[in-house]
Structure formats: structure tokens, C-alpha cells
Coordinates of C-alpha atoms in Angstrom, one line a residue:
X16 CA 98.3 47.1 99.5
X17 CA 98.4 47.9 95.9
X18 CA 95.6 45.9 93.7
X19 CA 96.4 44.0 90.5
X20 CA 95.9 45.5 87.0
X21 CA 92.6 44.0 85.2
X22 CA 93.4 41.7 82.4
X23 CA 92.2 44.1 79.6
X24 CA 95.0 46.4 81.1
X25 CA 97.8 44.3 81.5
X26 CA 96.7 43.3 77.6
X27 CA 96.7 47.0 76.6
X28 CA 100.4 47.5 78.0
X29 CA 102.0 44.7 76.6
X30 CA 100.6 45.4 73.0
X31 CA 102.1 49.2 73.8
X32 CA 105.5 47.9 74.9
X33 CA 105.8 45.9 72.2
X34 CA 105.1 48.4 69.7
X35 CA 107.6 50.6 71.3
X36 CA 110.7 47.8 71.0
X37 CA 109.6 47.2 67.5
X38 CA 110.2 51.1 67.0
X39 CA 113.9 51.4 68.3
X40 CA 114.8 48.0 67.4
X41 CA 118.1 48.5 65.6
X42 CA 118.4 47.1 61.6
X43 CA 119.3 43.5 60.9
X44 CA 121.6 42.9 58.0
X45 CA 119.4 42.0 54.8
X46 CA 118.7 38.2 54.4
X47 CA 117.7 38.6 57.6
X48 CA 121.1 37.2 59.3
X49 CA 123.9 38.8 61.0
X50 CA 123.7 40.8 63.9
X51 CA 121.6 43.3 64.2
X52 CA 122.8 47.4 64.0
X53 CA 124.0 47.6 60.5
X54 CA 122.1 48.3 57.0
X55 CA 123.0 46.2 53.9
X56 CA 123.4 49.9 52.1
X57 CA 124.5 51.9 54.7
X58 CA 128.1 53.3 54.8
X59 CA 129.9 54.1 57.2
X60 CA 128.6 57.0 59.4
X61 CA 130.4 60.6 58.2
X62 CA 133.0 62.9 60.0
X63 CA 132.0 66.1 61.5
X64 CA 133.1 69.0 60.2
X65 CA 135.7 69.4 62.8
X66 CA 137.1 66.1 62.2
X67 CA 137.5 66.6 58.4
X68 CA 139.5 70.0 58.9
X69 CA 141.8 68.6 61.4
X70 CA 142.2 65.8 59.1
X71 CA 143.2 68.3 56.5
X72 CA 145.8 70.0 58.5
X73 CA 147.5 67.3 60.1
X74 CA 147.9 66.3 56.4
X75 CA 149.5 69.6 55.6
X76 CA 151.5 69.7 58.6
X77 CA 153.0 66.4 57.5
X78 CA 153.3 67.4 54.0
X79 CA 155.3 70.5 55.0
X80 CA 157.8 68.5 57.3
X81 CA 158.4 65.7 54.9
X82 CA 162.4 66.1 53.4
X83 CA 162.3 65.5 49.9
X84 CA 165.5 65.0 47.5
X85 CA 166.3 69.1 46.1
X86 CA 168.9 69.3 43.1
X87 CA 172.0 71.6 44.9
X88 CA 170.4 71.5 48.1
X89 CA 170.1 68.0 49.7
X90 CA 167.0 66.8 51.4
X91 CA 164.9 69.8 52.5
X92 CA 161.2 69.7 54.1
X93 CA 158.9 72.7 52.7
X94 CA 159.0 74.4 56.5
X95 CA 162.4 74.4 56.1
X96 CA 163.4 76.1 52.5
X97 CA 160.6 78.5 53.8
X98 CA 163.2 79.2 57.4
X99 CA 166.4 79.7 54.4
X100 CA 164.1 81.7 52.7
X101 CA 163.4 83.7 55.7
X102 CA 167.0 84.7 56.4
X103 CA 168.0 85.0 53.2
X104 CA 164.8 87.9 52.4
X105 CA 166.1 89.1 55.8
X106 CA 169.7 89.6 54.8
X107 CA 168.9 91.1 51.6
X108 CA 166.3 93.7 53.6
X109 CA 169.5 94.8 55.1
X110 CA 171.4 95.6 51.9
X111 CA 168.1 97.7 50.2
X112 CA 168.7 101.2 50.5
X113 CA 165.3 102.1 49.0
X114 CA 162.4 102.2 51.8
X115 CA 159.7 100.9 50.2
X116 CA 162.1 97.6 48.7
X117 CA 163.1 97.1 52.1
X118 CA 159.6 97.3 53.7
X119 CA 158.3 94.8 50.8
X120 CA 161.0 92.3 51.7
X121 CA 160.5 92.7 55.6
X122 CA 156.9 91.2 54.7
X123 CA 157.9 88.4 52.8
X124 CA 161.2 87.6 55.2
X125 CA 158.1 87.8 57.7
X126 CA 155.8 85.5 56.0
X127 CA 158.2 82.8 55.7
X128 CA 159.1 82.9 59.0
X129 CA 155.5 82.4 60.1
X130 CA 155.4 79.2 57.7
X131 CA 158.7 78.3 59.0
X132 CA 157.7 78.8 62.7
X133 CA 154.1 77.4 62.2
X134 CA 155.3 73.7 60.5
X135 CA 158.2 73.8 62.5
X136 CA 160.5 70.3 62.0
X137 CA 159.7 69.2 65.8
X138 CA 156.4 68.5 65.2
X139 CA 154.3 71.2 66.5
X140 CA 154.4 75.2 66.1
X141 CA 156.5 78.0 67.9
X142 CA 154.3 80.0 69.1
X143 CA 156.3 82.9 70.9
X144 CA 158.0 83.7 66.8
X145 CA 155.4 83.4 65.3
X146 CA 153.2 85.8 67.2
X147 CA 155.9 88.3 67.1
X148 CA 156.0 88.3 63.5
X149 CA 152.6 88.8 63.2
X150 CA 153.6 91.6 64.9
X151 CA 156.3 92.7 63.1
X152 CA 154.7 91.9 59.6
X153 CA 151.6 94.4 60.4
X154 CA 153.9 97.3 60.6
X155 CA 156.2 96.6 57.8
X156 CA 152.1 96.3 55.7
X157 CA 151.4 99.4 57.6
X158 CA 154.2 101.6 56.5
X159 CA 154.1 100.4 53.0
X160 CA 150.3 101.7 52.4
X161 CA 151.7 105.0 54.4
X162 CA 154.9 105.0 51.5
X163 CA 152.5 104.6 48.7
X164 CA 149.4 106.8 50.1
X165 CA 152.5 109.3 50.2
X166 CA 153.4 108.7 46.5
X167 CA 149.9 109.0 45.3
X168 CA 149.6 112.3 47.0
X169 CA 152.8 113.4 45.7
X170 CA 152.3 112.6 41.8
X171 CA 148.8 114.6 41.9
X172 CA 150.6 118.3 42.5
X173 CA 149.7 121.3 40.3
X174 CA 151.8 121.7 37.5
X175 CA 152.9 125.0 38.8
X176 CA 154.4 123.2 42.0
X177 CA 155.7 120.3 39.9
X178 CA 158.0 122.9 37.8
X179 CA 159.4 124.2 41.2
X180 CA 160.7 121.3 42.2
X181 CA 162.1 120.2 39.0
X182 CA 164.2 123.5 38.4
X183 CA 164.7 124.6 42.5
X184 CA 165.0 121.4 44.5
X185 CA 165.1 118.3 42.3
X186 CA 168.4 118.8 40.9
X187 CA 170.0 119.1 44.8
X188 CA 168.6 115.3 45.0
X189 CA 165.0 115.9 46.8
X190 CA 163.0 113.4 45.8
X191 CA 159.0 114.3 44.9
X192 CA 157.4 112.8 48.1
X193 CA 160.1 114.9 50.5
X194 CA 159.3 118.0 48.4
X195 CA 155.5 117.4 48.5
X196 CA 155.9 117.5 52.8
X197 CA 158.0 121.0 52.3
X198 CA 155.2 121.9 50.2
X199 CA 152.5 121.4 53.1
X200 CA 154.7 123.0 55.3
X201 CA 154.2 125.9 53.5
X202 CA 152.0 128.6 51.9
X203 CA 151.5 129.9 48.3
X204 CA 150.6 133.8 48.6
X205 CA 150.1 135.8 46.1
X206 CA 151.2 139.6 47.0
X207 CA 150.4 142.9 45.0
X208 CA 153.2 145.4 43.8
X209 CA 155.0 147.1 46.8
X210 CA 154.6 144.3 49.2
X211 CA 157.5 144.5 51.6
X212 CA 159.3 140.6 52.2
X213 CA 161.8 141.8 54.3
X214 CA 162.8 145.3 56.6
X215 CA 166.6 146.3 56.9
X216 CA 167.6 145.7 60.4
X217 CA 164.0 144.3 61.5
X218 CA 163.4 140.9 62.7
X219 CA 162.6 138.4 60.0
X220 CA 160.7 135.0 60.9
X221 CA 160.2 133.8 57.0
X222 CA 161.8 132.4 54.4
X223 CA 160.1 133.2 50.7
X224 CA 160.6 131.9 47.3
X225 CA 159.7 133.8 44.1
X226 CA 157.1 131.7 42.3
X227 CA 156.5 134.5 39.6
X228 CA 157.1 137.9 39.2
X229 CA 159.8 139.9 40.7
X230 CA 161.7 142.1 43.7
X231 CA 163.5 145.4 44.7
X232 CA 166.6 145.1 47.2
X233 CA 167.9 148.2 48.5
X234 CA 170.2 148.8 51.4
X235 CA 170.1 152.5 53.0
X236 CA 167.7 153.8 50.8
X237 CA 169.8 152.8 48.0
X238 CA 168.9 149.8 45.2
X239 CA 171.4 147.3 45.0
X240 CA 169.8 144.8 43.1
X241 CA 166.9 142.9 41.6
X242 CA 165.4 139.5 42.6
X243 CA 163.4 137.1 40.0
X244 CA 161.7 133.8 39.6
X245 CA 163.1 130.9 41.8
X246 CA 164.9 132.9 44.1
X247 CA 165.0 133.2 47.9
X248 CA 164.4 136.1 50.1
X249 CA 165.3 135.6 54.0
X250 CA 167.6 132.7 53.7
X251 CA 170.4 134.5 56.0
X252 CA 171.1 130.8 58.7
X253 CA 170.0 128.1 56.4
X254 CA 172.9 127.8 53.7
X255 CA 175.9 127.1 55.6
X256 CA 175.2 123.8 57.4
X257 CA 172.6 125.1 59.9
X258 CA 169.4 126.3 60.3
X259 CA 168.3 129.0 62.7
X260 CA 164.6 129.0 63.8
X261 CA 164.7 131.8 65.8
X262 CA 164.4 135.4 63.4
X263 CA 167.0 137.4 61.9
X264 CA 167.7 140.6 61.2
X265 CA 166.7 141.5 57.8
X266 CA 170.0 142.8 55.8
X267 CA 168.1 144.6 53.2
X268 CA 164.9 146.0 52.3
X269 CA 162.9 144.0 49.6
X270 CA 159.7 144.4 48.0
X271 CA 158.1 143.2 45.6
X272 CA 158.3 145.1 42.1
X273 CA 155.2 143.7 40.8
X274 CA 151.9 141.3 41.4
X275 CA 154.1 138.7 42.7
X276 CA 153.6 134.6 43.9
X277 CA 155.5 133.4 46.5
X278 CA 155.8 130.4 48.7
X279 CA 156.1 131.0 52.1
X280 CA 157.5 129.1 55.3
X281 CA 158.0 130.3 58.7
X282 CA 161.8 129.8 59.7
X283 CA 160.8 127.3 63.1
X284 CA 158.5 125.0 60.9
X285 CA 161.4 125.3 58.5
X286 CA 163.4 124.1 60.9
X287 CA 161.9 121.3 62.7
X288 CA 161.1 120.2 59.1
X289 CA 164.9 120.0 58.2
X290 CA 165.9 118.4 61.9
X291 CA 163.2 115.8 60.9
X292 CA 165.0 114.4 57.7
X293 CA 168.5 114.7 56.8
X294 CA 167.8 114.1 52.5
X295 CA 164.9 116.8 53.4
X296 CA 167.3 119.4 54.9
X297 CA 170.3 118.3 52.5
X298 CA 168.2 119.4 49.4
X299 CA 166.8 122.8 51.0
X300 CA 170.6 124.1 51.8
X301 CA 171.9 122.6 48.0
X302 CA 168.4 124.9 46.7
X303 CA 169.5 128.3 48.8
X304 CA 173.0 127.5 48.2
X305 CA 172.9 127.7 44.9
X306 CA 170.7 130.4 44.8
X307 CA 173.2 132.1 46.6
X308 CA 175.7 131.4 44.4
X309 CA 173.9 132.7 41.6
X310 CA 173.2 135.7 43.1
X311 CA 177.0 136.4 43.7
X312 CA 178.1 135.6 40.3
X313 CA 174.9 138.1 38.6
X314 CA 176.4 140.9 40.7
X315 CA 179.6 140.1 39.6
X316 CA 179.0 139.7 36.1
X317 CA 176.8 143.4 36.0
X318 CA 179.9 144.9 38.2
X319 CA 182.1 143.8 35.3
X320 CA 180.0 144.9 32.1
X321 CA 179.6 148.4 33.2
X322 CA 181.9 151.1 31.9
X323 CA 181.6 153.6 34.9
X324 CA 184.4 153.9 37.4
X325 CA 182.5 154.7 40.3
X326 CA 179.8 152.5 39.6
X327 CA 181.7 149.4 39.4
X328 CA 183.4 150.6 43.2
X329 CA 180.4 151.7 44.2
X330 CA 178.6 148.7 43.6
X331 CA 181.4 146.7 45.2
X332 CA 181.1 148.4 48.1
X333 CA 177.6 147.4 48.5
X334 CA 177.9 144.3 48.2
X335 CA 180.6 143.9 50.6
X336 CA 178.3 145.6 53.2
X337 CA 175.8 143.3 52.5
X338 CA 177.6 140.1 53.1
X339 CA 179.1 141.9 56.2
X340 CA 175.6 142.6 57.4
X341 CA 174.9 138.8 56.2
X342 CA 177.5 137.7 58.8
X343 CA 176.1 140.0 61.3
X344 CA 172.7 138.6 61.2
X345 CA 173.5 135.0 62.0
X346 CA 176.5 135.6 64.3
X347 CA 173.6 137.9 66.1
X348 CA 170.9 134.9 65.6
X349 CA 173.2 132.6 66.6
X350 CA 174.2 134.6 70.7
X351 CA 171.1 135.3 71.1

């Protein structure tokens, strides 16, 4: 049987307890009236943080889908001029024949949509379009900071590789950027006098261009004619609408005459190169091309100025054989 408490200790505990009440007692209003829980300077007890940004956003989301009175256009919520502005950014994309224009306006066509998408006019976002155009406006960003890493590269080239696309590939429409990737595809060398570029009737598996200095054709032990600066050697398949990468046979004999620079490429990178851009491939058969028409028209021009009977047939005759052995070459690359 349990035993009462003293009276000292029953005194002890009911000075404790009421200590204790006095403590947690809520505030009475001041005057000392009212009911008790609220301070006579207290406000009003503030939001969280999470309460204040939600706040803020359903206050955007309502801004956004509110129509308002536009001049021309009737009434139009912000989400929705953002959805016209989409397709209309979209359409234009469309009609931009410059990448880098149509990449930019992929972004903002994208951007608009997310707005659009996000503060859609039901009330609530679209989830599924908007997440794809996240999607779809990292890659447009992505590609655009590959263009202009690209562009950077390509206006930092020597000035000796700058004049050779200004005088051999620029004028057949290749733009800087496509001439700085043939560029890389290739190698500059720089080769002493006597160096042979190509063997009569050997296999030849590279196409070179004359930097500076200068080269010796001969057919059968005979010369025929001279090469200079900007000119092609090995070209036999890539002038006439196709490009062989497999070797040809070399048609003539040439070596250089002097310490001669030369840029290099090896016909299959050549190739895959040309099969990898059309404006790429377009401007390297306008460059040989031309080359080759220059060629024909120097021959023709030194046949004509020269006095000598025989010289002028003779010379004829070689060149004939050439273009014969020209013809040979690819019709050989080609059935192989």
C-alpha cells in the first residue's frame, strides 16, 4: 500500500508545478483582457520559405495566363504570344539556309515553347513537350558552340594557308571552315630538288598541290611540260564528278625542279572527306578543274607561239598521249 507524501513535500511540488504553468502560460493581450495567445505587438507569424516561393509562382503562373487587350492581335495571355512565337521562330528556322542562323533560331523557337508548354492556358504544365525540348534545345546549344569553336579555329590559319584558299579554293565557293577540315586532312611537306611526286605507269595513292616552287613532267623520258605554284599533281579521278580512292596509274613522271612545298593528301582520306560534304567535294573538283583547264590552255598557248614545225606537232602529239593515258588511268581505276 503506497504511503502519503509528507506535507513539506506535497508543498515543494505544488510551488514546482506552479512555476512550470507560469512558464508556458501563453501571452494575454495588453490591458490585461482578451484571451490569452496573442501579443499586443506581435504580427502575424511569417511564411516559410517554401510558402513564399510558391506564392511567387502561382503569381507568375497567373500573370502569364491572364489575356490582355493587344493592338492587331486581340486578347492574348503571355503563354500564349510565347506558343505564336514558337511556330513562327520555327517556320522561319525552316527557310534559313545558313547553319548557324538556323541553329540560333531552333533555340529560341525552343525556348518559347518551354514557356508556352510550362504556363500552358489549362492551368497546369505539359510535361511530355516540354521535356523534349529541353531535349531538343541542348543540341541545337550544342552544335552552335561546335559551329563557332569551328570558326575560331578556322580564322587563326597561317597566312601561307590563308592565301591558298583565297586563290585555289575560295573562288570555287569553299567557305574558310570547309577548307580549314581539308586542311587537317592533310600534310604540308616540304621536299628538296629531284623529289619524284608521281612514277609513269606506277600506282599513285596521293594527290599534291604546289605550295611553292616548281615541277618537271616528262612522259617516256621525254619533258613535256612544267608545273608551278597552285597546281595539282595526281588529280587523274577527282575532276569529272567522281572521286576514286583507290590508286591510279601515274600518267607521267614528275619531279620536283627545285626545294619545293607541297600539301599533301592521301586519295581514300580525300575521298571519304568529299563523300562527307557535298559544298566540301563541290569546291575541291571546281579547284582541280580549273587547274586542269589551265593547264590545257598553257600548252596550247606555248604550242601556238612557237615557230618550229615539228615542235608544234610534236608537242601535240604529247599531249594527246597524255590525255589518252589520262583516260586509261581512271577507266583502269574505275574496273578494278
Amino acid at each position: 500500500r503506497a504511503r502519503a507524501a509528507p506535507p513539506w513535500a506535497r508543498s515543494w511540488l505544488k510551488a514546482r508545478h506552479s512555476s512550470a504553468s507560469a512558464a508556458v502560460a501563453p501571452p494575454r493581450r495588453a490591458g490585461g483582457g482578451g484571451p490569452p495567445g496573442r501579443l499586443a505587438s506581435a504580427a502575424r507569424p511569417f511564411p516559410s520559405a517554401n510558402a513564399t516561393e510558391g506564392a511567387a509562382a502561382e503569381g507568375l503562373g497567373a500573370w502569364m495566363r491572364r489575356r490582355r487587350r493587344i493592338p492587331l492581335l486581340g486578347r492574348l495571355s503571355p503563354s500564349e504570344i510565347c506558343g505564336h512565337a514558337a511556330f513562327v521562330l520555327s517556320g522561319s528556322a525552316f527557310l534559313e539556309p545558313e547553319i548557324l542562323q538556323l541553329r540560333v533560331l531552333s533555340v529560341f523557337a525552343g525556348s518559347a515553347t518551354l514557356l508556352f508548354t510550362y504556363f500552358h492556358p489549362i492551368g497546369s504544365p505539359l510535361w511530355l513537350p516540354f521535356r523534349w525540348n529541353i531535349v531538343f534545345v541542348l543540341i541545337n546549344s550544342a552544335y552552335i558552340t561546335k559551329i563557332l569553336a569551328e570558326r575560331r579555329r578556322a580564322e587563326q590559319l597561317p597566312q601561307q594557308a590563308l592565301d591558298v584558299w583565297r586563290d585555289v579554293f575560295q573562288p570555287h565557293g569553299m567557305c574558310k571552315v570547309e577548307f580549314d577540315g581539308l586542311l587537317h586532312a592533310g600534310t604540308w611537306t616540304t621536299l628538296r630538288k629531284g623529289a619524284v611526286l608521281q612514277e609513269e605507269g606506277k600506282p599513285s595513292n596521293s594527290l599534291f598541290l604546289i605550295v611553292s616552287g616548281g615541277a618537271t613532267v616528262s612522259r617516256g623520258g621525254e619533258f613535256t611540260h612544267s608545273l608551278g605554284e597552285q597546281q595539282f599533281v595526281g588529280e587523274m579521278g577527282l575532276s569529272s564528278g567522281i572521286h576514286l580512292a583507290s590508286p591510279v596509274l601515274g600518267v607521267a613522271h614528275v619531279e620536283t625542279s627545285e626545294q619545293t612545298t607541297v600539301l599533301v593528301w592521301s586519295r581514300r582520306v580525300l575521298s571519304e572527306l568529299m563523300d562527307s560534304s557535298d559544298a566540301l567535294a563541290s569546291g575541291i573538283r571546281g579547284a582541280i578543274t580549273a587547274d586542269v583547264v589551265r593547264k590545257t590552255r598553257r600548252l596550247e598557248l606555248e604550242a601556238s607561239s612557237s615557230t618550229n614545225t615539228e615542235s608544234v606537232q610534236r608537242h601535240g602529239e604529247q599531249m594527246e598521249e597524255l590525255w589518252n593515258a589520262r583516260y586509261a588511268s581512271i577507266i583502269g581505276a574505275l574496273t578494278s
